[in-house]
PDB file of C-alpha atoms in Angstrom:
ATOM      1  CA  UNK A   1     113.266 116.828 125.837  1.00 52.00           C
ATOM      2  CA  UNK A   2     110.147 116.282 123.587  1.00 52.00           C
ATOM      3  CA  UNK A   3     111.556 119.839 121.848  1.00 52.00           C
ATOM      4  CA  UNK A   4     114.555 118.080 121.228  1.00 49.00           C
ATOM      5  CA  UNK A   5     113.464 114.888 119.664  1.00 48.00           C
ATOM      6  CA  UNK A   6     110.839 117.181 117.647  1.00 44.00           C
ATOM      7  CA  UNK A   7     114.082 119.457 116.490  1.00 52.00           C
ATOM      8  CA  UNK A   8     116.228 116.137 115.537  1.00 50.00           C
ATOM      9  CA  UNK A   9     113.245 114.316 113.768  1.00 46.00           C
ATOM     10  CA  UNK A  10     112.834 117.677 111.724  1.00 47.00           C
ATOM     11  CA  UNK A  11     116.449 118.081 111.152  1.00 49.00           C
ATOM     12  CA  UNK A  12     116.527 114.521 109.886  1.00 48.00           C
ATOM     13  CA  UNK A  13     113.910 114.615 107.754  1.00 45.00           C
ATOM     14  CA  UNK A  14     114.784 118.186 105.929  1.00 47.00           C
ATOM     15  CA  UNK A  15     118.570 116.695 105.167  1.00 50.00           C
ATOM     16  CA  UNK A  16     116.855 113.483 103.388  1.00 49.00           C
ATOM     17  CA  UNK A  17     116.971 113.745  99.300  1.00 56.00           C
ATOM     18  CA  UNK A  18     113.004 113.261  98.521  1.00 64.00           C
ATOM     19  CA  UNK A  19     113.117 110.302  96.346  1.00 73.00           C
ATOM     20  CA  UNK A  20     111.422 111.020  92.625  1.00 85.00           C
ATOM     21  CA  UNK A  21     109.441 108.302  91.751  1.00 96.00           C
ATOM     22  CA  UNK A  22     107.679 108.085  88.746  1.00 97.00           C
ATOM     23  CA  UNK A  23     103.953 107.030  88.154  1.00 97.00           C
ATOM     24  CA  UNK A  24     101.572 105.284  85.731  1.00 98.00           C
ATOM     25  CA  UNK A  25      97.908 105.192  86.027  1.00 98.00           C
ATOM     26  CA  UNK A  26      96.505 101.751  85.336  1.00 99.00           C
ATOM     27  CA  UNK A  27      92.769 100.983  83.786  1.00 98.00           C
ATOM     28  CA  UNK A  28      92.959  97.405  85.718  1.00 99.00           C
ATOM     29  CA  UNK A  29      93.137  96.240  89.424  1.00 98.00           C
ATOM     30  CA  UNK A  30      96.221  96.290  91.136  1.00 99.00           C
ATOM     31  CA  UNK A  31      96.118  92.112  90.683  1.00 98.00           C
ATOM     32  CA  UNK A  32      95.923  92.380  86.877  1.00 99.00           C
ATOM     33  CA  UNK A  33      97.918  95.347  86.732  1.00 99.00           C
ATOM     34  CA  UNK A  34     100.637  93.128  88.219  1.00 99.00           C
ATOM     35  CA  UNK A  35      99.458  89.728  86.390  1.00 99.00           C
ATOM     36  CA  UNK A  36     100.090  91.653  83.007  1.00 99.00           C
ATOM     37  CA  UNK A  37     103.208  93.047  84.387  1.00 99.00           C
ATOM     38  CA  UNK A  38     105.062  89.536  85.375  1.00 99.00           C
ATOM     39  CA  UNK A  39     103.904  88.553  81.777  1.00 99.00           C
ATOM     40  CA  UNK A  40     105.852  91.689  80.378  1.00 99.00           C
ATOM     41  CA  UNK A  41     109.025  90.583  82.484  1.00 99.00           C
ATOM     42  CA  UNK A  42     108.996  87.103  81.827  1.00 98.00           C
ATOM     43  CA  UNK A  43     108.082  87.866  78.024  1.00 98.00           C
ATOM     44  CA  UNK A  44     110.922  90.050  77.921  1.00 97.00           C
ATOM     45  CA  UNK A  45     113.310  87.307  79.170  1.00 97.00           C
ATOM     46  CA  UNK A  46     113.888  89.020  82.875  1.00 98.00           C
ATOM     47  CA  UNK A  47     113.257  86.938  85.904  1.00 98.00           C
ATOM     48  CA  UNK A  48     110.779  87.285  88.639  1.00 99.00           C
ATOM     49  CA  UNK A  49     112.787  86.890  91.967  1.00 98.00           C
ATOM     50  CA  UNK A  50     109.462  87.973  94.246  1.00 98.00           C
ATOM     51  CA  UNK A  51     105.663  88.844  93.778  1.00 99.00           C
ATOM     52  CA  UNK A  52     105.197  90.476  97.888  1.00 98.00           C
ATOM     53  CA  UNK A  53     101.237  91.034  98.654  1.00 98.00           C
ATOM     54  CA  UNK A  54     101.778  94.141 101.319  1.00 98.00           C
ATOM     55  CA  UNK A  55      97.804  94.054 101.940  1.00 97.00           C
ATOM     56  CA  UNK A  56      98.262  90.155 102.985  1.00 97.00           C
ATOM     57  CA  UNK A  57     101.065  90.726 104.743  1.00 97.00           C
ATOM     58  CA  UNK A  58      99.207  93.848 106.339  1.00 97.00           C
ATOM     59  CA  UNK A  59      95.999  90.992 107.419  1.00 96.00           C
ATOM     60  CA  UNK A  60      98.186  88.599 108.073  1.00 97.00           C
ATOM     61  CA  UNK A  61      98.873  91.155 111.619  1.00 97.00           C
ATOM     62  CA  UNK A  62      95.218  92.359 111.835  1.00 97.00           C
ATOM     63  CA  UNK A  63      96.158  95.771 110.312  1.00 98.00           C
ATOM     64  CA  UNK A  64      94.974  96.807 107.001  1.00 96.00           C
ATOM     65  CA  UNK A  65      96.502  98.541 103.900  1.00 97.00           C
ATOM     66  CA  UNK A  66      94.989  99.550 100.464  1.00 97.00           C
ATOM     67  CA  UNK A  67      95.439  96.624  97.841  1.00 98.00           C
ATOM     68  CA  UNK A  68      99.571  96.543  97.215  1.00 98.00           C
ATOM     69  CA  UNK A  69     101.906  94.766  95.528  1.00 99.00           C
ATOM     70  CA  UNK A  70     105.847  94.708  94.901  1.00 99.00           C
ATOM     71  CA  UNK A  71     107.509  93.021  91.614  1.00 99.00           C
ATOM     72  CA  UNK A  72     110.936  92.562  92.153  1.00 99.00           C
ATOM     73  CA  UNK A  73     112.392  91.121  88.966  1.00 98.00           C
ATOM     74  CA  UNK A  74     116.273  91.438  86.831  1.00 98.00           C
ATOM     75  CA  UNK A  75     117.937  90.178  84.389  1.00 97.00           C
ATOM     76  CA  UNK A  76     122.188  89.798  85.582  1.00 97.00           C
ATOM     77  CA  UNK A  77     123.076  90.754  81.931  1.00 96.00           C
ATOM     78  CA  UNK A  78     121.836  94.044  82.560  1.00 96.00           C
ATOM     79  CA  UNK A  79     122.112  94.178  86.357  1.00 97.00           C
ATOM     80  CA  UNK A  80     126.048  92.693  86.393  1.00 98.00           C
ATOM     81  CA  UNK A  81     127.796  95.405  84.517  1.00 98.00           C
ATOM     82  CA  UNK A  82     126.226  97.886  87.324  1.00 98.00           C
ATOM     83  CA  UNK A  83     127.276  96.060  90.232  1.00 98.00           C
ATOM     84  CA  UNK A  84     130.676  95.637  88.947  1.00 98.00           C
ATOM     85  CA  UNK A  85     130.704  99.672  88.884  1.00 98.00           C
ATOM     86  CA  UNK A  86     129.319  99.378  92.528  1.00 98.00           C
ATOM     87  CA  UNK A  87     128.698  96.569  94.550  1.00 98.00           C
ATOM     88  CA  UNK A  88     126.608  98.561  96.514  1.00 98.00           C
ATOM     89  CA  UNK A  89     124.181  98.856  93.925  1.00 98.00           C
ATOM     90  CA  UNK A  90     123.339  94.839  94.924  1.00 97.00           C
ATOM     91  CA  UNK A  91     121.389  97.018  97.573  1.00 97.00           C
ATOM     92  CA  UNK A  92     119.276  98.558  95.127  1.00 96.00           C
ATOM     93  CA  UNK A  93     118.842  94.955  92.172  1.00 97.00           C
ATOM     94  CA  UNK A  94     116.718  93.740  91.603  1.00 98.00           C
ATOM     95  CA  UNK A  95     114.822  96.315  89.825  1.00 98.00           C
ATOM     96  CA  UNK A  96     110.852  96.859  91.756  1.00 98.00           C
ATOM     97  CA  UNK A  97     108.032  98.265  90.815  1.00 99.00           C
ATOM     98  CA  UNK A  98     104.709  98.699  93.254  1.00 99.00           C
ATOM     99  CA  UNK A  99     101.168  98.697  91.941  1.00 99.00           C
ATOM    100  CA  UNK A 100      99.229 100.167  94.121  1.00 99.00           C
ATOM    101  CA  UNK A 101      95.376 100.760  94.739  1.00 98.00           C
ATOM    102  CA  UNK A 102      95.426 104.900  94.902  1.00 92.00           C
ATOM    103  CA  UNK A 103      92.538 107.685  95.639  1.00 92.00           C
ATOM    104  CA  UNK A 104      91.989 107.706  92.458  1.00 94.00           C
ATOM    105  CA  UNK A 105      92.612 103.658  90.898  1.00 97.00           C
ATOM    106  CA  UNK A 106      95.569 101.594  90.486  1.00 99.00           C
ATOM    107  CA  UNK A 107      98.920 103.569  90.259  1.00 98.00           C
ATOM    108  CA  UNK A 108     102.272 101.525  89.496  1.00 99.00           C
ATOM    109  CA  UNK A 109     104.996 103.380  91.028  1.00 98.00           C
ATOM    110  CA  UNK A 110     108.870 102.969  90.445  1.00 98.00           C
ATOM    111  CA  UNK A 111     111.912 104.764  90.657  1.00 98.00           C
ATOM    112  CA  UNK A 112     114.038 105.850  87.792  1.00 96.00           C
ATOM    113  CA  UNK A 113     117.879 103.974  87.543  1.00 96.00           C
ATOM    114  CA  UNK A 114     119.625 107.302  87.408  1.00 95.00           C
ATOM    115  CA  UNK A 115     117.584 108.374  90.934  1.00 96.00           C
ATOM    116  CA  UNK A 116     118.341 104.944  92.192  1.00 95.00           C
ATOM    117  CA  UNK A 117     122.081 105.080  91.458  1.00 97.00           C
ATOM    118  CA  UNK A 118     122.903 108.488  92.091  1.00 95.00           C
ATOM    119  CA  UNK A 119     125.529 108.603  94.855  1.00 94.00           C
ATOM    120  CA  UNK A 120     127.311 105.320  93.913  1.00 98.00           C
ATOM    121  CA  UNK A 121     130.372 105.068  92.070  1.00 98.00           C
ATOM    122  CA  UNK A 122     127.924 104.080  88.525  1.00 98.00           C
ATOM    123  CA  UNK A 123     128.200 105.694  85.334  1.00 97.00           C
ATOM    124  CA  UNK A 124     124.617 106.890  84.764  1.00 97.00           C
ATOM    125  CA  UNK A 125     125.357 107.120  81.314  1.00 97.00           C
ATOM    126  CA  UNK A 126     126.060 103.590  80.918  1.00 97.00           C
ATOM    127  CA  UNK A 127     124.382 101.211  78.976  1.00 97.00           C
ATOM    128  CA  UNK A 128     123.135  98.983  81.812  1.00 96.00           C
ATOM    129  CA  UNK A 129     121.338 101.997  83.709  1.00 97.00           C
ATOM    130  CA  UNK A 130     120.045 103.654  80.004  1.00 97.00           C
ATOM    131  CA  UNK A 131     119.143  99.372  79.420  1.00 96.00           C
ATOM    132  CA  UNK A 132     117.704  99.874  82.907  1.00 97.00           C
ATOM    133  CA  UNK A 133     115.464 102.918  82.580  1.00 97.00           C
ATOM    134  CA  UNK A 134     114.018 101.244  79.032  1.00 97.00           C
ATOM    135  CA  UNK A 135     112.971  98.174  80.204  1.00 97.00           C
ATOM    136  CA  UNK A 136     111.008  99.753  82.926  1.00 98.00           C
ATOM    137  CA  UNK A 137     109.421 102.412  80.721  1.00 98.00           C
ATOM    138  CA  UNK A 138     108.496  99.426  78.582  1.00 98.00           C
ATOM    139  CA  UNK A 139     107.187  96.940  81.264  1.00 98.00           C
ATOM    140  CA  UNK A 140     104.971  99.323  83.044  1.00 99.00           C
ATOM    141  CA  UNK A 141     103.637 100.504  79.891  1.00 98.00           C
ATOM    142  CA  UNK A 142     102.746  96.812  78.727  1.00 98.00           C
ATOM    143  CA  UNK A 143     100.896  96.349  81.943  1.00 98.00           C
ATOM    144  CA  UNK A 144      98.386  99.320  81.348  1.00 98.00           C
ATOM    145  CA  UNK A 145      97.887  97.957  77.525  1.00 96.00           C
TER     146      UNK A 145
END
Protein backbone atom coordinates (compact mmCIF):
# COMPACT_ATOMS: atom_id res chain seq x y z
CA UNK A 1 0.00 0.00 0.00
CA UNK A 2 2.63 2.54 1.31
CA UNK A 3 4.61 1.33 -2.20
CA UNK A 4 1.74 2.45 -3.93
CA UNK A 5 1.09 5.84 -2.57
CA UNK A 6 5.08 6.30 -2.74
CA UNK A 7 4.80 5.19 -6.71
CA UNK A 8 1.65 7.69 -7.31
CA UNK A 9 3.20 10.67 -5.29
CA UNK A 10 6.40 10.11 -7.55
CA UNK A 11 4.46 9.70 -10.65
CA UNK A 12 2.66 12.92 -9.82
CA UNK A 13 5.32 14.88 -9.09
CA UNK A 14 7.70 13.81 -12.26
CA UNK A 15 4.53 14.74 -14.76
CA UNK A 16 4.36 18.41 -13.05
CA UNK A 17 6.06 21.29 -15.42
CA UNK A 18 8.72 22.82 -12.74
CA UNK A 19 7.64 26.33 -12.68
CA UNK A 20 10.70 28.93 -13.74
CA UNK A 21 10.66 31.65 -11.57
CA UNK A 22 12.89 34.32 -11.80
CA UNK A 23 14.96 36.04 -8.95
CA UNK A 24 16.41 39.36 -7.74
CA UNK A 25 18.69 39.78 -4.89
CA UNK A 26 17.74 42.74 -2.72
CA UNK A 27 20.38 44.99 -0.50
CA UNK A 28 17.24 45.81 1.96
CA UNK A 29 14.92 43.75 4.31
CA UNK A 30 12.21 41.94 2.96
CA UNK A 31 9.83 44.97 4.63
CA UNK A 32 11.63 47.69 2.63
CA UNK A 33 12.22 45.57 -0.20
CA UNK A 34 8.42 45.45 -0.40
CA UNK A 35 7.79 49.19 0.97
CA UNK A 36 9.91 50.39 -2.13
CA UNK A 37 8.16 47.96 -4.27
CA UNK A 38 4.32 49.17 -3.54
CA UNK A 39 5.89 52.69 -4.18
CA UNK A 40 7.11 51.41 -7.71
CA UNK A 41 3.46 50.04 -8.41
CA UNK A 42 1.55 52.77 -7.21
CA UNK A 43 4.15 55.28 -8.90
CA UNK A 44 3.66 53.50 -11.97
CA UNK A 45 -0.16 53.94 -11.84
CA UNK A 46 -0.93 49.97 -11.04
CA UNK A 47 -3.02 49.13 -8.06
CA UNK A 48 -2.22 47.26 -4.97
CA UNK A 49 -5.13 44.69 -4.48
CA UNK A 50 -3.12 42.82 -1.34
CA UNK A 51 0.16 43.22 0.78
CA UNK A 52 -0.12 39.17 2.59
CA UNK A 53 2.58 38.87 5.62
CA UNK A 54 3.12 34.79 5.28
CA UNK A 55 5.48 35.02 8.53
CA UNK A 56 2.31 36.66 10.46
CA UNK A 57 0.09 34.53 9.11
CA UNK A 58 2.67 31.62 9.93
CA UNK A 59 2.60 33.16 14.09
CA UNK A 60 -0.63 33.86 13.90
CA UNK A 61 -0.88 29.45 14.16
CA UNK A 62 2.24 29.10 16.40
CA UNK A 63 4.35 27.90 13.41
CA UNK A 64 7.11 29.91 12.05
CA UNK A 65 8.40 30.88 8.54
CA UNK A 66 11.40 33.05 7.37
CA UNK A 67 10.30 36.82 6.94
CA UNK A 68 7.72 36.68 3.64
CA UNK A 69 5.71 38.71 1.84
CA UNK A 70 3.28 38.59 -1.33
CA UNK A 71 2.40 41.87 -3.54
CA UNK A 72 -0.39 41.21 -5.53
CA UNK A 73 -1.02 44.29 -7.65
CA UNK A 74 -2.57 45.06 -11.73
CA UNK A 75 -3.52 47.44 -13.68
CA UNK A 76 -7.07 46.11 -15.96
CA UNK A 77 -5.63 48.09 -18.96
CA UNK A 78 -2.98 45.70 -19.18
CA UNK A 79 -4.58 42.73 -17.42
CA UNK A 80 -8.16 43.02 -19.60
CA UNK A 81 -6.89 42.41 -23.06
CA UNK A 82 -5.38 38.96 -21.52
CA UNK A 83 -8.38 37.78 -19.93
CA UNK A 84 -10.42 38.47 -22.89
CA UNK A 85 -7.88 35.93 -24.72
CA UNK A 86 -8.57 33.61 -21.65
CA UNK A 87 -10.72 33.99 -18.90
CA UNK A 88 -8.84 31.58 -17.21
CA UNK A 89 -6.01 33.72 -16.96
CA UNK A 90 -8.36 35.68 -14.05
CA UNK A 91 -6.73 32.61 -12.19
CA UNK A 92 -3.38 33.79 -12.63
CA UNK A 93 -4.19 38.39 -12.31
CA UNK A 94 -3.31 39.94 -10.53
CA UNK A 95 0.28 39.92 -11.23
CA UNK A 96 2.52 38.76 -7.57
CA UNK A 97 5.67 39.02 -6.64
CA UNK A 98 7.20 37.44 -3.13
CA UNK A 99 10.09 38.99 -1.26
CA UNK A 100 11.45 36.73 0.66
CA UNK A 101 14.16 36.50 3.52
CA UNK A 102 16.67 33.71 1.75
CA UNK A 103 20.06 31.84 3.01
CA UNK A 104 21.70 34.30 1.71
CA UNK A 105 19.35 37.96 2.21
CA UNK A 106 16.24 39.12 0.76
CA UNK A 107 15.32 37.49 -2.66
CA UNK A 108 12.10 38.84 -4.60
CA UNK A 109 10.83 36.06 -6.57
CA UNK A 110 8.21 36.14 -9.51
CA UNK A 111 7.21 34.34 -12.39
CA UNK A 112 7.61 35.45 -15.93
CA UNK A 113 3.95 36.23 -18.02
CA UNK A 114 4.93 33.91 -20.82
CA UNK A 115 5.58 30.91 -17.94
CA UNK A 116 2.42 32.04 -16.32
CA UNK A 117 0.28 31.91 -19.48
CA UNK A 118 1.63 29.12 -21.23
CA UNK A 119 -1.15 26.55 -21.72
CA UNK A 120 -4.04 29.07 -22.07
CA UNK A 121 -5.52 30.13 -25.16
CA UNK A 122 -3.10 33.81 -24.83
CA UNK A 123 -1.01 35.13 -27.43
CA UNK A 124 2.37 35.36 -25.66
CA UNK A 125 3.38 37.68 -28.13
CA UNK A 126 0.85 40.13 -27.30
CA UNK A 127 1.24 43.38 -26.07
CA UNK A 128 -0.45 42.89 -22.68
CA UNK A 129 1.90 39.82 -21.70
CA UNK A 130 5.28 41.74 -23.45
CA UNK A 131 3.42 45.07 -21.23
CA UNK A 132 3.32 42.36 -18.56
CA UNK A 133 6.86 41.01 -18.44
CA UNK A 134 8.18 44.98 -18.54
CA UNK A 135 6.49 46.24 -15.81
CA UNK A 136 7.72 43.50 -13.64
CA UNK A 137 11.33 43.70 -14.83
CA UNK A 138 10.92 47.37 -13.98
CA UNK A 139 9.17 47.16 -10.52
CA UNK A 140 11.45 44.66 -9.01
CA UNK A 141 14.33 46.48 -10.24
CA UNK A 142 13.07 49.86 -8.59
CA UNK A 143 12.75 48.04 -5.34
CA UNK A 144 16.53 46.98 -5.14
CA UNK A 145 17.52 50.81 -6.21
Amino acid sequence: MIRTILGAVTAITLAMPAVALETLASPYSVSETMDKLVAAVEGAGASVIARVDHSDAAGSVDMELPESQLLIFGNPKVGTPVMQQDLRAGLILPLRVLVSEGDNGTVITWQSPNEMFSGLDVDLESESVKMSAGALQKLTAKAVE
